[in-house]
Amino acid sequence: MTVEIGYALFSGVLVGAATFTGVSLPALLTQLPDGAERMLFRAGAVLGLLVTAVRVVHVLWRFPRAHEERRLPPVRRSRPGRTPFDP
C-alpha cells in the first residue's frame, strides 16, 4: 500500500506542476499587465492543486478494486465421496 500512496502523490504532483506551468506560462513569456499576471498565477495554482487532488484520489480509489480483481478464487480440494457443495 505504501508504494501506491507514493505513486499517487508523485504522479499527482507531476500532473499538478504541469498544469500550473501550462496555465502560467503565458505570464512568464509575454509582457502582461500586473493584474493579468497575478490572475494567471493564481488560476494556475488553484488548477494545479485541484488536478493534484483529483489524481491522488483517482489512483488511491482505483487501487483496492484493481487489487481484488487480480486475486484468484480459493482452491477447493475435492474430497472422495462428497460433492463439491458439501461442507
C-alpha positions as a Python dict, from the first residue, in 0.01 Angstrom:
ca = {
    (1, 'M'): (0, 0, 0),
    (2, 'T'): (288, 239, 69),
    (3, 'V'): (410, 213, -291),
    (4, 'E'): (66, 306, -420),
    (5, 'I'): (48, 611, -194),
    (6, 'G'): (392, 722, -310),
    (7, 'Y'): (297, 669, -674),
    (8, 'A'): (-28, 861, -627),
    (9, 'L'): (150, 1156, -464),
    (10, 'F'): (437, 1162, -714),
    (11, 'S'): (215, 1141, -1022),
    (12, 'G'): (-28, 1392, -871),
    (13, 'V'): (248, 1645, -807),
    (14, 'L'): (385, 1594, -1159),
    (15, 'V'): (46, 1648, -1322),
    (16, 'G'): (-27, 1945, -1094),
    (17, 'A'): (307, 2107, -1176),
    (18, 'A'): (246, 2059, -1547),
    (19, 'T'): (-97, 2218, -1513),
    (20, 'F'): (41, 2514, -1318),
    (21, 'T'): (317, 2562, -1576),
    (22, 'G'): (75, 2538, -1867),
    (23, 'V'): (-161, 2797, -1724),
    (24, 'S'): (101, 3044, -1601),
    (25, 'L'): (348, 3011, -1890),
    (26, 'P'): (194, 3297, -2093),
    (27, 'A'): (257, 3529, -1798),
    (28, 'L'): (624, 3430, -1798),
    (29, 'L'): (680, 3452, -2172),
    (30, 'T'): (488, 3767, -2259),
    (31, 'Q'): (455, 4113, -2114),
    (32, 'L'): (113, 4131, -1948),
    (33, 'P'): (-38, 4381, -1706),
    (34, 'D'): (23, 4306, -1338),
    (35, 'G'): (-340, 4211, -1277),
    (36, 'A'): (-340, 3960, -1563),
    (37, 'E'): (-15, 3804, -1445),
    (38, 'R'): (-147, 3767, -1092),
    (39, 'M'): (-470, 3617, -1223),
    (40, 'L'): (-283, 3362, -1435),
    (41, 'F'): (-56, 3261, -1147),
    (42, 'R'): (-350, 3223, -908),
    (43, 'A'): (-555, 3030, -1164),
    (44, 'G'): (-256, 2805, -1231),
    (45, 'A'): (-205, 2743, -860),
    (46, 'V'): (-571, 2663, -797),
    (47, 'L'): (-599, 2436, -1101),
    (48, 'G'): (-268, 2268, -1017),
    (49, 'L'): (-385, 2187, -664),
    (50, 'L'): (-720, 2066, -792),
    (51, 'V'): (-563, 1840, -1054),
    (52, 'T'): (-319, 1704, -795),
    (53, 'A'): (-601, 1618, -556),
    (54, 'V'): (-810, 1457, -830),
    (55, 'R'): (-514, 1248, -947),
    (56, 'V'): (-429, 1126, -595),
    (57, 'V'): (-790, 1035, -521),
    (58, 'H'): (-828, 862, -858),
    (59, 'V'): (-519, 645, -810),
    (60, 'L'): (-598, 553, -449),
    (61, 'W'): (-968, 489, -519),
    (62, 'R'): (-884, 259, -811),
    (63, 'F'): (-617, 57, -628),
    (64, 'P'): (-826, -163, -393),
    (65, 'R'): (-1063, -270, -670),
    (66, 'A'): (-785, -348, -915),
    (67, 'H'): (-602, -542, -642),
    (68, 'E'): (-909, -752, -558),
    (69, 'E'): (-981, -827, -924),
    (70, 'R'): (-637, -985, -962),
    (71, 'R'): (-693, -1215, -668),
    (72, 'L'): (-769, -1576, -765),
    (73, 'P'): (-1059, -1762, -606),
    (74, 'P'): (-967, -2002, -326),
    (75, 'V'): (-880, -2354, -434),
    (76, 'R'): (-1119, -2619, -304),
    (77, 'R'): (-971, -2964, -298),
    (78, 'S'): (-1202, -3244, -395),
    (79, 'R'): (-1287, -3496, -130),
    (80, 'P'): (-1368, -3851, -235),
    (81, 'G'): (-1730, -3949, -174),
    (82, 'R'): (-1859, -3591, -142),
    (83, 'T'): (-1991, -3342, -386),
    (84, 'P'): (-1814, -3007, -413),
    (85, 'F'): (-2117, -2843, -247),
    (86, 'D'): (-2094, -3045, 79),
    (87, 'P'): (-1935, -2857, 370),
}
